[in-house]
PDB file of C-alpha atoms in Angstrom:
ATOM      1  CA  ILE A  47      96.347 139.576-135.781  1.00 93.00           C
ATOM      2  CA  LEU A  48      95.443 136.580-133.512  1.00 96.00           C
ATOM      3  CA  ALA A  49      97.731 138.254-130.520  1.00 96.00           C
ATOM      4  CA  ILE A  50      95.803 141.699-130.850  1.00 97.00           C
ATOM      5  CA  ILE A  51      92.384 139.961-130.564  1.00 97.00           C
ATOM      6  CA  ASN A  52      93.869 137.229-127.581  1.00 97.00           C
ATOM      7  CA  GLU A  53      95.541 140.911-125.614  1.00 98.00           C
ATOM      8  CA  TYR A  54      93.140 143.604-126.498  1.00 98.00           C
ATOM      9  CA  GLN A  55      89.818 141.791-127.610  1.00 98.00           C
ATOM     10  CA  PRO A  56      88.826 144.881-129.594  1.00 98.00           C
ATOM     11  CA  ASP A  57      85.622 145.161-131.376  1.00 98.00           C
ATOM     12  CA  ILE A  58      87.399 146.272-134.766  1.00 98.00           C
ATOM     13  CA  ILE A  59      90.923 145.964-135.907  1.00 97.00           C
ATOM     14  CA  GLN A  60      91.283 147.518-139.340  1.00 95.00           C
ATOM     15  CA  PHE A  61      94.535 147.392-141.049  1.00 93.00           C
ATOM     16  CA  SER A  62      95.968 149.039-144.786  1.00 90.00           C
ATOM     17  CA  ALA A  63      96.254 147.555-148.111  1.00 91.00           C
ATOM     18  CA  LEU A  64      97.967 147.189-151.220  1.00 92.00           C
ATOM     19  CA  ARG A  65      96.441 148.185-154.555  1.00 90.00           C
ATOM     20  CA  VAL A  66      97.456 145.607-157.288  1.00 92.00           C
ATOM     21  CA  ASP A  67      96.701 145.699-160.777  1.00 89.00           C
ATOM     22  CA  ASP A  68      96.680 143.161-163.531  1.00 88.00           C
ATOM     23  CA  ALA A  69     100.218 144.397-164.118  1.00 91.00           C
ATOM     24  CA  LYS A  70     101.230 143.193-161.294  1.00 90.00           C
ATOM     25  CA  ASN A  71     101.802 146.825-160.486  1.00 93.00           C
ATOM     26  CA  THR A  72     100.719 148.304-156.694  1.00 92.00           C
ATOM     27  CA  SER A  73     100.763 150.938-154.857  1.00 90.00           C
ATOM     28  CA  HIS A  74      99.186 152.099-150.974  1.00 88.00           C
ATOM     29  CA  PHE A  75      94.942 151.426-151.033  1.00 84.00           C
ATOM     30  CA  LEU A  76      94.369 154.030-148.765  1.00 80.00           C
ATOM     31  CA  LYS A  77      96.832 156.864-146.833  1.00 78.00           C
ATOM     32  CA  ILE A  78      98.954 155.038-144.043  1.00 77.00           C
ATOM     33  CA  LEU A  79      96.833 155.284-141.078  1.00 82.00           C
ATOM     34  CA  PRO A  80      97.386 158.037-138.933  1.00 88.00           C
ATOM     35  CA  TYR A  81      96.527 155.974-135.497  1.00 94.00           C
ATOM     36  CA  ASN A  82      98.398 153.010-133.836  1.00 95.00           C
ATOM     37  CA  GLY A  83      97.411 150.537-131.627  1.00 97.00           C
ATOM     38  CA  PHE A  84      94.628 150.152-129.465  1.00 98.00           C
ATOM     39  CA  HIS A  85      91.673 153.295-128.707  1.00 98.00           C
ATOM     40  CA  GLN A  86      88.114 153.845-127.751  1.00 98.00           C
ATOM     41  CA  LEU A  87      86.273 155.458-130.486  1.00 96.00           C
ATOM     42  CA  ASN A  88      85.485 158.900-130.305  1.00 94.00           C
ATOM     43  CA  ASP A  89      84.433 161.325-132.405  1.00 91.00           C
ATOM     44  CA  GLU A  90      88.107 162.440-134.016  1.00 93.00           C
ATOM     45  CA  ILE A  91      88.296 158.816-134.552  1.00 94.00           C
ATOM     46  CA  TRP A  92      84.820 158.475-135.789  1.00 90.00           C
ATOM     47  CA  GLN A  93      85.140 161.597-138.480  1.00 89.00           C
ATOM     48  CA  TYR A  94      88.772 160.069-139.472  1.00 92.00           C
ATOM     49  CA  LEU A  95      87.001 157.276-140.386  1.00 91.00           C
ATOM     50  CA  CYS A  96      83.630 159.041-141.934  1.00 86.00           C
ATOM     51  CA  ASN A  97      86.237 161.079-144.343  1.00 86.00           C
ATOM     52  CA  GLN A  98      88.440 158.057-145.463  1.00 88.00           C
ATOM     53  CA  SER A  99      84.764 156.279-146.445  1.00 83.00           C
ATOM     54  CA  ALA A 100      86.612 152.857-146.866  1.00 90.00           C
ATOM     55  CA  TRP A 101      83.427 150.835-145.556  1.00 92.00           C
ATOM     56  CA  PHE A 102      84.904 147.479-146.937  1.00 92.00           C
ATOM     57  CA  PRO A 103      84.436 144.372-144.519  1.00 94.00           C
ATOM     58  CA  TRP A 104      88.085 142.954-146.074  1.00 93.00           C
ATOM     59  CA  LEU A 105      89.937 145.560-144.459  1.00 94.00           C
ATOM     60  CA  ARG A 106      89.115 145.044-141.371  1.00 96.00           C
ATOM     61  CA  VAL A 107      88.220 142.548-138.427  1.00 97.00           C
ATOM     62  CA  ILE A 108      85.144 142.311-137.034  1.00 98.00           C
ATOM     63  CA  LYS A 109      84.121 140.603-133.993  1.00 98.00           C
ATOM     64  CA  SER A 110      80.718 139.186-134.887  1.00 97.00           C
ATOM     65  CA  SER A 111      78.511 140.109-132.241  1.00 98.00           C
ATOM     66  CA  LEU A 112      78.619 143.600-133.933  1.00 98.00           C
ATOM     67  CA  PHE A 113      76.527 141.854-136.456  1.00 97.00           C
ATOM     68  CA  ASN A 114      73.907 141.312-134.817  1.00 98.00           C
ATOM     69  CA  GLY A 115      70.531 142.311-136.164  1.00 96.00           C
ATOM     70  CA  ILE A 116      72.585 143.701-139.506  1.00 95.00           C
ATOM     71  CA  GLU A 117      72.887 142.280-142.792  1.00 95.00           C
ATOM     72  CA  PHE A 118      74.078 143.365-146.023  1.00 95.00           C
ATOM     73  CA  PRO A 119      71.703 144.364-148.114  1.00 91.00           C
ATOM     74  CA  PRO A 120      70.490 142.108-151.471  1.00 91.00           C
ATOM     75  CA  ASN A 121      70.735 143.211-154.727  1.00 87.00           C
ATOM     76  CA  LYS A 122      72.699 146.802-154.145  1.00 85.00           C
ATOM     77  CA  ASN A 123      75.969 148.068-155.220  1.00 83.00           C
ATOM     78  CA  TYR A 124      77.849 149.746-152.632  1.00 84.00           C
ATOM     79  CA  GLU A 125      76.011 147.169-149.966  1.00 90.00           C
ATOM     80  CA  ASP A 126      79.507 147.441-147.439  1.00 92.00           C
ATOM     81  CA  ALA A 127      78.276 150.837-147.540  1.00 90.00           C
ATOM     82  CA  LEU A 128      75.308 150.546-146.373  1.00 90.00           C
ATOM     83  CA  THR A 129      76.146 148.122-143.914  1.00 94.00           C
ATOM     84  CA  ILE A 130      79.806 148.282-142.236  1.00 95.00           C
ATOM     85  CA  PRO A 131      79.334 151.818-140.721  1.00 93.00           C
ATOM     86  CA  TYR A 132      76.591 150.211-138.464  1.00 92.00           C
ATOM     87  CA  VAL A 133      78.505 147.333-137.210  1.00 95.00           C
ATOM     88  CA  CYS A 134      81.136 150.297-136.427  1.00 93.00           C
ATOM     89  CA  LEU A 135      78.730 152.834-134.785  1.00 92.00           C
ATOM     90  CA  LYS A 136      77.811 149.538-132.461  1.00 96.00           C
ATOM     91  CA  ALA A 137      81.373 149.156-131.516  1.00 97.00           C
ATOM     92  CA  THR A 138      83.432 150.955-128.606  1.00 98.00           C
ATOM     93  CA  ASN A 139      87.093 150.516-129.276  1.00 98.00           C
ATOM     94  CA  ILE A 140      89.223 149.796-132.465  1.00 98.00           C
ATOM     95  CA  TYR A 141      92.645 148.432-133.126  1.00 98.00           C
ATOM     96  CA  PHE A 142      94.497 150.156-135.666  1.00 96.00           C
ATOM     97  CA  LEU A 143      97.487 148.195-137.020  1.00 93.00           C
ATOM     98  CA  PRO A 144      98.762 150.451-139.913  1.00 87.00           C
ATOM     99  CA  LYS A 145     100.452 147.872-141.534  1.00 88.00           C
ATOM    100  CA  GLU A 146      99.574 146.243-145.396  1.00 91.00           C
ATOM    101  CA  TYR A 147      97.473 142.595-144.622  1.00 91.00           C
ATOM    102  CA  ILE A 148      96.159 142.583-147.967  1.00 91.00           C
ATOM    103  CA  GLY A 149      96.187 143.063-151.310  1.00 90.00           C
ATOM    104  CA  TYR A 150      93.187 144.399-153.706  1.00 88.00           C
ATOM    105  CA  ARG A 151      92.928 143.669-157.240  1.00 88.00           C
ATOM    106  CA  VAL A 152      92.014 146.546-159.204  1.00 84.00           C
ATOM    107  CA  ASN A 153      89.374 145.587-161.619  1.00 79.00           C
ATOM    108  CA  PRO A 154      87.749 147.819-164.459  1.00 75.00           C
ATOM    109  CA  ASN A 155      85.125 145.871-165.820  1.00 75.00           C
ATOM    110  CA  SER A 156      83.835 145.749-161.778  1.00 69.00           C
ATOM    111  CA  ILE A 157      80.200 146.798-161.424  1.00 65.00           C
ATOM    112  CA  THR A 158      81.155 149.975-158.852  1.00 61.00           C
ATOM    113  CA  GLN A 159      83.262 151.141-162.245  1.00 65.00           C
ATOM    114  CA  LYS A 160      80.309 151.505-164.291  1.00 66.00           C
ATOM    115  CA  GLY A 161      78.858 154.955-163.150  1.00 70.00           C
ATOM    116  CA  ASP A 162      75.205 153.110-164.497  1.00 75.00           C
ATOM    117  CA  SER A 163      72.313 154.659-163.165  1.00 80.00           C
ATOM    118  CA  GLN A 164      71.534 151.696-160.359  1.00 77.00           C
ATOM    119  CA  THR A 165      74.938 151.978-158.876  1.00 74.00           C
ATOM    120  CA  ILE A 166      74.552 155.750-158.382  1.00 77.00           C
ATOM    121  CA  GLU A 167      70.919 155.358-156.941  1.00 81.00           C
ATOM    122  CA  ASP A 168      72.865 152.803-154.227  1.00 77.00           C
ATOM    123  CA  ILE A 169      75.512 154.977-153.527  1.00 76.00           C
ATOM    124  CA  GLY A 170      73.160 157.485-153.022  1.00 81.00           C
ATOM    125  CA  ASP A 171      70.793 155.472-150.620  1.00 81.00           C
ATOM    126  CA  ALA A 172      74.448 154.567-148.547  1.00 80.00           C
ATOM    127  CA  ALA A 173      74.743 158.591-147.978  1.00 80.00           C
ATOM    128  CA  ARG A 174      71.086 159.276-147.467  1.00 83.00           C
ATOM    129  CA  LYS A 175      71.080 156.390-145.168  1.00 81.00           C
ATOM    130  CA  LEU A 176      74.738 157.150-143.047  1.00 79.00           C
ATOM    131  CA  LEU A 177      73.777 161.339-143.102  1.00 78.00           C
ATOM    132  CA  PRO A 178      70.980 160.785-139.444  1.00 81.00           C
ATOM    133  CA  TYR A 179      74.030 159.647-137.558  1.00 76.00           C
ATOM    134  CA  ILE A 180      76.491 162.310-139.047  1.00 71.00           C
ATOM    135  CA  LYS A 181      76.518 165.214-136.093  1.00 64.00           C
TER     136      LYS A 181
END
């Protein structure tokens, strides 16, 4: 990843992840990336990112300056979806690295698995906030 940063200086590097459960079973977290290497962000790639809806900060290396003026909202579930799309909107390029660099532990007791009214309201807020940006 450091070699990619040094050579390309991308705004974002996105990679893949493995899903790991408590029994140590693994599976692909998301579909294998359809892109590889350095790309200018365009409508096609932005559409892919939105359709994937994987706004997890741990799935990327993001240039810190893209966070200027953007913060994760406190006391919200789905705070990633309320933040990362807007960081991505400030980017001009992205490097896709279709390798699995992280293992995501599935937690069946996590907040986002509960489906309570606060969780549903917060994911709705994330969707409503993004709607004006979608063509």
